Structure formats: C-alpha cells, structure tokens
Amino acid sequence: MKLIFELSRPGRKLTLLPPCDVPAYTLQADLRKAPPHLPEMSETGISRHYTELAKQTTGVNDGFYPLGSCTMKYNPKINDEAAALPGFTNLHPLQPEATVPGALELMQALQESLCAITGMDAMTLQPSAGAHGEFTGLLLIKAWHTSRGDTARTKIIVPDSAHGTNPASAHMAGYDVVNIKSDANGCIDLEALKAACGPDTAGLMLTNPNTVGIFDHNILEITKIVHEAGGLCYYDGANLNAVAGIVRPGDMGFDCMHLNLHKTFSTPHGGGGPGSGPVGCKEFLRQFLPAPVVEAGPEGVHFAVPVHSIGAVRSFWGNFLVLVRAYAYILELGKEGIPEASENAVLNANYMRVKLAKRYQMAYDHTCMHEFVLTLEHEKHALGVTAMDIAKGLIDFGIHPPTMYFPLIVHEALMIEPTETEGRETLDYCIDALCQLYDAAEKDGSGLHGAPYTSPIGRPDEVLAARHLVLKYDFGGGES
Ligand SMILES: *Cc1c(COP(=O)(O)O)cnc(C)c1O
C-alpha cells in the first residue's frame, strides 16, 4: 500500500475549515526555512487511506489475541465513553487544584480501590507503565535502606522466571542483579534463595504468577526468608487478573508492588501506550512516594508531597484518562465481578492447557494461573517445525500468535494467555487450529515454514527491523 506522501498531489486540498476568526500571525522569516511537508489530499482520499491502514493491522476487536503476559483482553467500550466525557478531556494539567476537585476525587477513589485490591496502604498513580512502576518501587526500597543508613544493600534478587523488565529495572535503579534458578516445578528454589540472601540484599522482585503462569506455593516462606535477611519484597503485579479479588500481595508479605492498569484493568494497550503502572506500598514506605500524591483531608481531596518523597517520576499526574478507564472498569465489575474475572482467566487458561496437552508438550504439567507455556523442542528436532512456525501458522486462522521464545527458561516456548473475556467457542476454535497445525507438522512441516500466507506481511526480519527503524519518510535532498 502507498504512503500518504505518495498519494499526495500538489494543490489538492480539503477546504472545509471555517474562515480564520483571529488575527493572522506571520512567523519570522528565518524561523522556517522551507514550508512544512504536509500531504495534500482530498477528504475521500484520506478516509480511504486510513481505512486501508486499519484493515492492515490487527487488534483484540479483530479476533483472538492470546499474547502471553500481555493480557490482550477486550476493553469494555463504556470505559472509553467515561474517558471521553468533556469534564475529563478538557482538563489541563496546569489548571489550579481548586478547579479540578472531580479529577482529584476520581484519583483518590482509584487509589483506595487499588489499595483494597492489593492489600497495600498507599498508592501512586504517576508511573506510566509496568516497568516504570518497577523502577519507582525500587527507588522506594532504596530510599528506605538509605534512610536507615544501611548502604551496604546493593543487590536485588530476581528469579529466572521473572518478567524481563525486572532485572532491567533493578539495574537501572543502580542495583546488582542476583539471578536465582527455578526448580523443576517452575517455582523459586528455596535453598538457592536462602543462599542468595545476606546483608547485601536490598530486596527481592517476584513476578507472581511468574512468567510460566505458576503461583509460587512457597510465597509466605519466600517473603519471610527475604525479610529475615533485612531485604524488602517487591511484587510484580502486572498480571493481577490471575488473582485480583482472591488473594492480595499485601497479605503475602510484600512491601511494595506495581499493577498494570493497561492489562488487568482493561485499558487498551499495544503499539506503545498509553499505559499506567501505579505503585502501591505499605505504610512505612508512604513517606517516600513520588510527589505529588493525592490525599483526602478534612477540606477535601488535595495534592500533597510526602515528607521524604523520591521526587516526581513523570510529568504531572500520570496518564489521567487511563486512570478514568480503569476506575470505570473497577466500578463495572465491583466486589463480585473482580474475583469472577480472575476465576475465568484461570479457568480459560486451564481449559486450553488440558485440551492441548493431548498433542503438545507442556513446559510444566500442572494447574496454571492465567497463562501456560508449551514447548516445541521435541518437534523442532523430530519434525523440523519450530515454535515460530506454529505461531505464524495461527495467523492464517485469524488468530494473533501467542508470545514466542519467552520465557527464556523454556526452549521453543509458546506462552498462551487466553484472558477472561473469551468464550468457549473461541477457545475451542484456537485449540482446533493448533491441533490442525500440529497434524500438518507431523505430515509435512515444510508448508509451515512459509506461513502466514494470508497477511499483508509474513516474516519480517525482526532483528533488522528493530535495529534499523525507519520511521520517517525520505523526501530526498537530505531533508526530512
Ligand atoms: C507486561 C509486564 C511488565 C511490564 O509492563 P510494561 O507496561 O510493558 O512496562 C512487567 N511484568 C510483567 C509480569 C508483565 O507481564
């Protein structure tokens, strides 16, 4: 398909704008060296161009999207209606506090709901993503140790079943990362944890359920071991849709955590945002939270600066309209709906896992939480068919591929997360598609090496695409 600049024709335009009703302003001549490159299009042309673009992409509204650890679930449209209310969209972040009591109240109510769901005592809504929340939480841990004069704690323990952002965030926060291995069940090896803990332990970051979809049954023992060594416990709650309304990290001994509103709380994501990764903490860490926080006082809800705040972690108050969507979602589901959603997420994953186990090798053969991992290591050697081939084959069934080659501790991994918003027919359709692909692989896998056959692009060179990002149109003449 053509780029909009290739469709552009000099002089073609859309004259629907009303006449200018403010004095015209002429830019200083030397500020602009050349006229801006803007495509010149008719309205019909623009409309067709964007419709064509929309057809070339895929999203949760096109079909099943079981991308593990991403929670690509359906987002109720009413959340968007709420976020589109002019009272929210017309706010400016620099508006005086006294003019935005409704927005403050919403933030306060959301903080309270998230505290109730997680068992935390305080919450900041500032961080813009899960990884950003991790970084913020680690700064809280650091501030706590530093405030006590304990500067010897330079290490963060991260199990090998953690999400990839965990070690990256620990490193960014200035910590050394101590990796510990999982046992055969995909859980933390307690002996390895004990051996790793010591006077240099600042804390542990635990992804739970972990990236193989398993809830660590030793969770209470784990937080006890870390606390006894003087470390704090961080809970990666990005995937809270496995446990929300059922168990709370705050009751399991965790001191701080983040949530991904753009996963669990149904706000749309993909393509890079906007996201929101609120961080919750126990009372003793509240004093370090990023500033400002939203607090309820006798005169109403207001902004406040915690006494030993680590400072702002982003501009203004976070991605406010994402907060509106998440709050709408929490109100829609309520006390009964939240645990029911979690139960359905776990039920759907286990339904698929058990049915697929007849054909595919599961990485861990026991009950999972919201996602599960299968491995094609045997098929790669026996049939020459890889996880990539099966994942690409699914595209021809109208299904978005699951996460591939992650987690790293499983070879030829496919990580499937059906989410709670899918019905049985969709799950059955995907199970059937995966079984058909398996049969095809057994008969003659060579056809699968070329899949997908039905999509606008098939197998891009992902490394090249990541290393040589081409995001600008080349107008020629060395100018862009
Ligand atoms: C998605 C995810 C993250 C990172 O969240 P981003 O918003 O992408 O930064 C961290 N941990 C887990 C377990 C996740 O699934």
PDB file of C-alpha atoms in Angstrom, residues 204-310:
ATOM      1  CA  LEU A 204      13.589  -9.495  46.032  1.00  0.00           C
ATOM      2  CA  MET A 205      11.489  -8.859  42.940  1.00  0.00           C
ATOM      3  CA  LEU A 206       8.960 -11.557  42.370  1.00  0.00           C
ATOM      4  CA  THR A 207       6.723 -11.900  39.349  1.00  0.00           C
ATOM      5  CA  ASN A 208       3.703 -13.778  40.594  1.00  0.00           C
ATOM      6  CA  PRO A 209       2.135 -15.644  38.934  1.00  0.00           C
ATOM      7  CA  ASN A 210       5.507 -15.990  37.252  1.00  0.00           C
ATOM      8  CA  THR A 211       6.159 -15.992  33.530  1.00  0.00           C
ATOM      9  CA  VAL A 212       5.380 -19.683  33.259  1.00  0.00           C
ATOM     10  CA  GLY A 213       1.930 -18.977  34.711  1.00  0.00           C
ATOM     11  CA  ILE A 214       2.595 -20.540  38.097  1.00  0.00           C
ATOM     12  CA  PHE A 215       1.636 -19.198  41.511  1.00  0.00           C
ATOM     13  CA  ASP A 216       4.550 -19.917  43.830  1.00  0.00           C
ATOM     14  CA  HIS A 217       3.107 -22.059  46.619  1.00  0.00           C
ATOM     15  CA  ASN A 218       6.024 -21.131  48.907  1.00  0.00           C
ATOM     16  CA  ILE A 219       5.166 -17.458  48.718  1.00  0.00           C
ATOM     17  CA  LEU A 220       4.908 -16.898  52.505  1.00  0.00           C
ATOM     18  CA  GLU A 221       8.175 -18.719  53.112  1.00  0.00           C
ATOM     19  CA  ILE A 222       9.838 -16.654  50.372  1.00  0.00           C
ATOM     20  CA  THR A 223       8.903 -13.259  51.814  1.00  0.00           C
ATOM     21  CA  LYS A 224       9.904 -14.476  55.300  1.00  0.00           C
ATOM     22  CA  ILE A 225      13.384 -15.513  54.138  1.00  0.00           C
ATOM     23  CA  VAL A 226      13.964 -12.138  52.455  1.00  0.00           C
ATOM     24  CA  HIS A 227      12.667 -10.143  55.445  1.00  0.00           C
ATOM     25  CA  GLU A 228      14.818 -12.119  57.860  1.00  0.00           C
ATOM     26  CA  ALA A 229      17.832 -11.115  55.794  1.00  0.00           C
ATOM     27  CA  GLY A 230      16.771  -7.455  56.095  1.00  0.00           C
ATOM     28  CA  GLY A 231      15.582  -7.101  52.496  1.00  0.00           C
ATOM     29  CA  LEU A 232      12.243  -5.856  51.216  1.00  0.00           C
ATOM     30  CA  CYS A 233       9.881  -7.731  48.928  1.00  0.00           C
ATOM     31  CA  TYR A 234       8.644  -6.297  45.619  1.00  0.00           C
ATOM     32  CA  TYR A 235       5.676  -7.899  43.864  1.00  0.00           C
ATOM     33  CA  ASP A 236       5.337  -7.595  40.110  1.00  0.00           C
ATOM     34  CA  GLY A 237       1.562  -7.445  39.878  1.00  0.00           C
ATOM     35  CA  ALA A 238       1.314  -6.705  36.162  1.00  0.00           C
ATOM     36  CA  ASN A 239      -0.798  -9.821  35.755  1.00  0.00           C
ATOM     37  CA  LEU A 240      -3.128  -9.352  38.662  1.00  0.00           C
ATOM     38  CA  ASN A 241      -6.022 -10.674  36.593  1.00  0.00           C
ATOM     39  CA  ALA A 242      -4.961 -14.119  37.806  1.00  0.00           C
ATOM     40  CA  VAL A 243      -5.501 -13.302  41.476  1.00  0.00           C
ATOM     41  CA  ALA A 244      -7.372  -9.987  41.870  1.00  0.00           C
ATOM     42  CA  GLY A 245     -10.223 -10.286  44.345  1.00  0.00           C
ATOM     43  CA  ILE A 246      -8.913 -13.654  45.544  1.00  0.00           C
ATOM     44  CA  VAL A 247      -5.564 -13.074  47.262  1.00  0.00           C
ATOM     45  CA  ARG A 248      -3.621  -9.887  47.995  1.00  0.00           C
ATOM     46  CA  PRO A 249       0.132  -9.306  47.743  1.00  0.00           C
ATOM     47  CA  GLY A 250      -0.102  -7.152  50.882  1.00  0.00           C
ATOM     48  CA  ASP A 251      -1.238 -10.223  52.825  1.00  0.00           C
ATOM     49  CA  MET A 252       1.625 -12.337  51.481  1.00  0.00           C
ATOM     50  CA  GLY A 253       4.369 -10.215  52.982  1.00  0.00           C
ATOM     51  CA  PHE A 254       5.096  -7.863  50.091  1.00  0.00           C
ATOM     52  CA  ASP A 255       6.185  -4.317  50.897  1.00  0.00           C
ATOM     53  CA  CYS A 256       5.563  -2.699  47.545  1.00  0.00           C
ATOM     54  CA  MET A 257       4.343  -3.600  44.089  1.00  0.00           C
ATOM     55  CA  HIS A 258       3.062  -2.310  40.792  1.00  0.00           C
ATOM     56  CA  LEU A 259      -0.053  -3.028  38.805  1.00  0.00           C
ATOM     57  CA  ASN A 260      -0.553  -2.665  35.095  1.00  0.00           C
ATOM     58  CA  LEU A 261      -3.819  -0.833  34.580  1.00  0.00           C
ATOM     59  CA  HIS A 262      -3.301  -1.432  30.848  1.00  0.00           C
ATOM     60  CA  LYS A 263      -3.512  -5.173  31.398  1.00  0.00           C
ATOM     61  CA  THR A 264      -5.546  -6.146  34.425  1.00  0.00           C
ATOM     62  CA  PHE A 265      -7.837  -3.138  34.496  1.00  0.00           C
ATOM     63  CA  SER A 266      -8.799  -3.330  30.868  1.00  0.00           C
ATOM     64  CA  THR A 267      -7.439  -0.092  29.485  1.00  0.00           C
ATOM     65  CA  PRO A 268      -6.353  -0.520  25.875  1.00  0.00           C
ATOM     66  CA  HIS A 269      -2.701  -1.017  25.085  1.00  0.00           C
ATOM     67  CA  GLY A 270      -0.411  -2.126  22.349  1.00  0.00           C
ATOM     68  CA  GLY A 271       1.641  -0.055  19.999  1.00  0.00           C
ATOM     69  CA  GLY A 272       3.401   1.567  22.927  1.00  0.00           C
ATOM     70  CA  GLY A 273       0.777   3.110  25.116  1.00  0.00           C
ATOM     71  CA  PRO A 274      -0.564   4.987  26.853  1.00  0.00           C
ATOM     72  CA  GLY A 275      -0.142   2.833  29.906  1.00  0.00           C
ATOM     73  CA  SER A 276      -0.279   3.180  33.642  1.00  0.00           C
ATOM     74  CA  GLY A 277       1.671   1.305  36.286  1.00  0.00           C
ATOM     75  CA  PRO A 278       0.573   2.510  39.744  1.00  0.00           C
ATOM     76  CA  VAL A 279       2.811   1.547  42.638  1.00  0.00           C
ATOM     77  CA  GLY A 280       1.407   0.527  45.991  1.00  0.00           C
ATOM     78  CA  CYS A 281       3.337   0.278  49.232  1.00  0.00           C
ATOM     79  CA  LYS A 282       2.983  -0.460  52.901  1.00  0.00           C
ATOM     80  CA  GLU A 283       2.639   2.361  55.440  1.00  0.00           C
ATOM     81  CA  PHE A 284       6.367   2.590  56.237  1.00  0.00           C
ATOM     82  CA  LEU A 285       7.193   3.397  52.605  1.00  0.00           C
ATOM     83  CA  ARG A 286       4.449   6.007  52.127  1.00  0.00           C
ATOM     84  CA  GLN A 287       6.803   8.864  53.123  1.00  0.00           C
ATOM     85  CA  PHE A 288       8.985   8.139  50.062  1.00  0.00           C
ATOM     86  CA  LEU A 289       6.273   8.041  47.377  1.00  0.00           C
ATOM     87  CA  PRO A 290       6.728  10.198  44.267  1.00  0.00           C
ATOM     88  CA  ALA A 291       5.313  13.694  44.577  1.00  0.00           C
ATOM     89  CA  PRO A 292       2.632  14.755  44.386  1.00  0.00           C
ATOM     90  CA  VAL A 293       0.245  12.187  45.819  1.00  0.00           C
ATOM     91  CA  VAL A 294      -3.489  12.648  46.128  1.00  0.00           C
ATOM     92  CA  GLU A 295      -4.748  12.669  49.706  1.00  0.00           C
ATOM     93  CA  ALA A 296      -8.130  13.049  51.366  1.00  0.00           C
ATOM     94  CA  GLY A 297      -8.261  15.626  54.159  1.00  0.00           C
ATOM     95  CA  PRO A 298     -10.932  17.487  56.096  1.00  0.00           C
ATOM     96  CA  GLU A 299     -11.140  20.079  53.302  1.00  0.00           C
ATOM     97  CA  GLY A 300     -11.492  17.537  50.581  1.00  0.00           C
ATOM     98  CA  VAL A 301      -9.091  15.753  48.300  1.00  0.00           C
ATOM     99  CA  HIS A 302      -5.843  17.597  47.553  1.00  0.00           C
ATOM    100  CA  PHE A 303      -2.349  17.122  46.246  1.00  0.00           C
ATOM    101  CA  ALA A 304       0.356  16.544  48.848  1.00  0.00           C
ATOM    102  CA  VAL A 305       4.106  15.979  48.904  1.00  0.00           C
ATOM    103  CA  PRO A 306       5.269  13.037  51.027  1.00  0.00           C
ATOM    104  CA  VAL A 307       7.931  14.113  53.560  1.00  0.00           C
ATOM    105  CA  HIS A 308      10.806  12.138  52.067  1.00  0.00           C
ATOM    106  CA  SER A 309       9.499  11.908  48.515  1.00  0.00           C
ATOM    107  CA  ILE A 310      11.818  10.439  45.886  1.00  0.00           C
TER     108      ILE A 310
END
